[in-house]
mmCIF file with all atom_site columns, C-alpha atoms in Angstrom:
data_model
loop_
_atom_site.group_PDB
_atom_site.id
_atom_site.type_symbol
_atom_site.label_atom_id
_atom_site.label_alt_id
_atom_site.label_comp_id
_atom_site.label_asym_id
_atom_site.label_entity_id
_atom_site.label_seq_id
_atom_site.pdbx_PDB_ins_code
_atom_site.Cartn_x
_atom_site.Cartn_y
_atom_site.Cartn_z
_atom_site.occupancy
_atom_site.B_iso_or_equiv
_atom_site.pdbx_formal_charge
_atom_site.auth_seq_id
_atom_site.auth_comp_id
_atom_site.auth_asym_id
_atom_site.auth_atom_id
_atom_site.pdbx_PDB_model_num
ATOM 1  C CA . UNK K 1 1  ? 7.284  -291.568 -277.165 1.00 51.00 ? 1  UNK K CA 1
ATOM 2  C CA . UNK K 1 2  ? 4.250  -290.858 -275.520 1.00 53.00 ? 2  UNK K CA 1
ATOM 3  C CA . UNK K 1 3  ? 3.317  -294.056 -274.671 1.00 57.00 ? 3  UNK K CA 1
ATOM 4  C CA . UNK K 1 4  ? 3.779  -295.798 -270.706 1.00 74.00 ? 4  UNK K CA 1
ATOM 5  C CA . UNK K 1 5  ? 7.063  -296.902 -271.034 1.00 77.00 ? 5  UNK K CA 1
ATOM 6  C CA . UNK K 1 6  ? 8.977  -296.449 -273.932 1.00 78.00 ? 6  UNK K CA 1
ATOM 7  C CA . UNK K 1 7  ? 11.329 -299.147 -273.372 1.00 79.00 ? 7  UNK K CA 1
ATOM 8  C CA . UNK K 1 8  ? 8.707  -301.907 -273.497 1.00 78.00 ? 8  UNK K CA 1
ATOM 9  C CA . UNK K 1 9  ? 9.704  -304.603 -275.849 1.00 75.00 ? 9  UNK K CA 1
ATOM 10 C CA . UNK K 1 10 ? 13.296 -303.735 -275.916 1.00 78.00 ? 10 UNK K CA 1
ATOM 11 C CA . UNK K 1 11 ? 16.141 -306.613 -276.019 1.00 81.00 ? 11 UNK K CA 1
ATOM 12 C CA . UNK K 1 12 ? 18.503 -304.574 -273.248 1.00 86.00 ? 12 UNK K CA 1
ATOM 13 C CA . UNK K 1 13 ? 17.472 -302.513 -270.416 1.00 87.00 ? 13 UNK K CA 1
ATOM 14 C CA . UNK K 1 14 ? 16.131 -299.188 -270.576 1.00 86.00 ? 14 UNK K CA 1
ATOM 15 C CA . UNK K 1 15 ? 19.216 -298.193 -268.328 1.00 90.00 ? 15 UNK K CA 1
ATOM 16 C CA . UNK K 1 16 ? 21.620 -299.282 -270.481 1.00 91.00 ? 16 UNK K CA 1
ATOM 17 C CA . UNK K 1 17 ? 20.339 -297.532 -273.628 1.00 89.00 ? 17 UNK K CA 1
ATOM 18 C CA . UNK K 1 18 ? 19.741 -293.967 -271.968 1.00 90.00 ? 18 UNK K CA 1
ATOM 19 C CA . UNK K 1 19 ? 23.827 -294.635 -270.706 1.00 91.00 ? 19 UNK K CA 1
ATOM 20 C CA . UNK K 1 20 ? 24.790 -295.162 -274.521 1.00 92.00 ? 20 UNK K CA 1
ATOM 21 C CA . UNK K 1 21 ? 22.705 -292.461 -275.870 1.00 92.00 ? 21 UNK K CA 1
ATOM 22 C CA . UNK K 1 22 ? 23.536 -290.063 -273.401 1.00 91.00 ? 22 UNK K CA 1
ATOM 23 C CA . UNK K 1 23 ? 27.654 -291.126 -274.053 1.00 93.00 ? 23 UNK K CA 1
ATOM 24 C CA . UNK K 1 24 ? 26.894 -290.394 -277.652 1.00 93.00 ? 24 UNK K CA 1
ATOM 25 C CA . UNK K 1 25 ? 25.412 -287.366 -277.415 1.00 90.00 ? 25 UNK K CA 1
ATOM 26 C CA . UNK K 1 26 ? 27.798 -285.528 -274.744 1.00 89.00 ? 26 UNK K CA 1
ATOM 27 C CA . UNK K 1 27 ? 31.528 -287.258 -275.679 1.00 92.00 ? 27 UNK K CA 1
ATOM 28 C CA . UNK K 1 28 ? 32.904 -287.169 -279.113 1.00 90.00 ? 28 UNK K CA 1
ATOM 29 C CA . UNK K 1 29 ? 31.948 -291.298 -279.410 1.00 93.00 ? 29 UNK K CA 1
ATOM 30 C CA . UNK K 1 30 ? 30.929 -293.582 -282.557 1.00 95.00 ? 30 UNK K CA 1
ATOM 31 C CA . UNK K 1 31 ? 28.470 -295.944 -282.608 1.00 94.00 ? 31 UNK K CA 1
ATOM 32 C CA . UNK K 1 32 ? 30.938 -298.208 -283.101 1.00 95.00 ? 32 UNK K CA 1
ATOM 33 C CA . UNK K 1 33 ? 32.942 -297.155 -280.030 1.00 95.00 ? 33 UNK K CA 1
ATOM 34 C CA . UNK K 1 34 ? 30.262 -297.535 -277.894 1.00 95.00 ? 34 UNK K CA 1
ATOM 35 C CA . UNK K 1 35 ? 29.408 -301.130 -279.199 1.00 95.00 ? 35 UNK K CA 1
ATOM 36 C CA . UNK K 1 36 ? 32.892 -302.042 -278.208 1.00 95.00 ? 36 UNK K CA 1
ATOM 37 C CA . UNK K 1 37 ? 32.497 -300.461 -275.060 1.00 94.00 ? 37 UNK K CA 1
ATOM 38 C CA . UNK K 1 38 ? 29.472 -302.502 -274.133 1.00 94.00 ? 38 UNK K CA 1
ATOM 39 C CA . UNK K 1 39 ? 31.707 -305.344 -275.345 1.00 95.00 ? 39 UNK K CA 1
ATOM 40 C CA . UNK K 1 40 ? 34.189 -304.708 -273.042 1.00 96.00 ? 40 UNK K CA 1
ATOM 41 C CA . UNK K 1 41 ? 31.704 -304.705 -270.189 1.00 93.00 ? 41 UNK K CA 1
ATOM 42 C CA . UNK K 1 42 ? 30.279 -307.976 -271.168 1.00 94.00 ? 42 UNK K CA 1
ATOM 43 C CA . UNK K 1 43 ? 27.046 -306.700 -273.304 1.00 92.00 ? 43 UNK K CA 1
ATOM 44 C CA . UNK K 1 44 ? 27.376 -307.438 -277.101 1.00 94.00 ? 44 UNK K CA 1
ATOM 45 C CA . UNK K 1 45 ? 25.610 -304.488 -279.076 1.00 93.00 ? 45 UNK K CA 1
ATOM 46 C CA . UNK K 1 46 ? 25.881 -304.330 -282.919 1.00 94.00 ? 46 UNK K CA 1
ATOM 47 C CA . UNK K 1 47 ? 26.804 -300.233 -283.638 1.00 95.00 ? 47 UNK K CA 1
ATOM 48 C CA . UNK K 1 48 ? 23.474 -300.322 -286.094 1.00 95.00 ? 48 UNK K CA 1
ATOM 49 C CA . UNK K 1 49 ? 21.864 -300.871 -282.929 1.00 91.00 ? 49 UNK K CA 1
ATOM 50 C CA . UNK K 1 50 ? 23.053 -297.946 -280.748 1.00 93.00 ? 50 UNK K CA 1
ATOM 51 C CA . UNK K 1 51 ? 22.763 -295.857 -283.804 1.00 95.00 ? 51 UNK K CA 1
ATOM 52 C CA . UNK K 1 52 ? 18.908 -296.753 -283.865 1.00 93.00 ? 52 UNK K CA 1
ATOM 53 C CA . UNK K 1 53 ? 18.615 -295.793 -279.804 1.00 92.00 ? 53 UNK K CA 1
ATOM 54 C CA . UNK K 1 54 ? 19.870 -292.070 -280.268 1.00 93.00 ? 54 UNK K CA 1
ATOM 55 C CA . UNK K 1 55 ? 17.903 -291.684 -283.229 1.00 94.00 ? 55 UNK K CA 1
ATOM 56 C CA . UNK K 1 56 ? 14.973 -292.678 -281.083 1.00 91.00 ? 56 UNK K CA 1
ATOM 57 C CA . UNK K 1 57 ? 15.243 -291.899 -278.056 1.00 90.00 ? 57 UNK K CA 1
ATOM 58 C CA . UNK K 1 58 ? 17.673 -288.373 -278.244 1.00 90.00 ? 58 UNK K CA 1
ATOM 59 C CA . UNK K 1 59 ? 14.783 -285.914 -279.268 1.00 87.00 ? 59 UNK K CA 1
ATOM 60 C CA . UNK K 1 60 ? 13.364 -287.150 -276.627 1.00 85.00 ? 60 UNK K CA 1
ATOM 61 C CA . UNK K 1 61 ? 16.206 -286.572 -274.058 1.00 83.00 ? 61 UNK K CA 1
ATOM 62 C CA . UNK K 1 62 ? 16.824 -283.055 -275.448 1.00 83.00 ? 62 UNK K CA 1
ATOM 63 C CA . UNK K 1 63 ? 13.189 -282.284 -275.393 1.00 81.00 ? 63 UNK K CA 1
ATOM 64 C CA . UNK K 1 64 ? 13.700 -282.973 -271.622 1.00 78.00 ? 64 UNK K CA 1
ATOM 65 C CA . UNK K 1 65 ? 16.566 -281.867 -270.984 1.00 77.00 ? 65 UNK K CA 1
ATOM 66 C CA . UNK K 1 66 ? 16.406 -278.376 -272.277 1.00 73.00 ? 66 UNK K CA 1
ATOM 67 C CA . UNK K 1 67 ? 13.937 -276.418 -270.266 1.00 68.00 ? 67 UNK K CA 1
ATOM 68 C CA . UNK K 1 68 ? 16.003 -276.674 -267.017 1.00 68.00 ? 68 UNK K CA 1
ATOM 69 C CA . UNK K 1 69 ? 19.203 -275.499 -268.727 1.00 67.00 ? 69 UNK K CA 1
ATOM 70 C CA . UNK K 1 70 ? 20.526 -271.789 -267.486 1.00 69.00 ? 70 UNK K CA 1
ATOM 71 C CA . UNK K 1 71 ? 20.361 -269.306 -270.576 1.00 70.00 ? 71 UNK K CA 1
ATOM 72 C CA . UNK K 1 72 ? 23.570 -268.155 -271.385 1.00 72.00 ? 72 UNK K CA 1
ATOM 73 C CA . UNK K 1 73 ? 24.395 -264.374 -271.377 1.00 69.00 ? 73 UNK K CA 1
ATOM 74 C CA . UNK K 1 74 ? 25.266 -262.181 -274.385 1.00 64.00 ? 74 UNK K CA 1
ATOM 75 C CA . UNK K 1 75 ? 28.457 -261.234 -272.644 1.00 61.00 ? 75 UNK K CA 1
#
């Protein structure tokens, strides 16, 4: 994802993609659950598409979020 715009050429907007990826990583939701949730909101997304988004964008999100997380103590 060293491109200028990592979402260029995608069918869905970047906000939709990031929302699905964040919900997948944060909550115990499957890709089928997310596809159903998006369907309820009027967006028809296949569960395999959500899974591919997670595979592509999750490592980059982790890399960008990791430095801002606070260190835990050993106590």
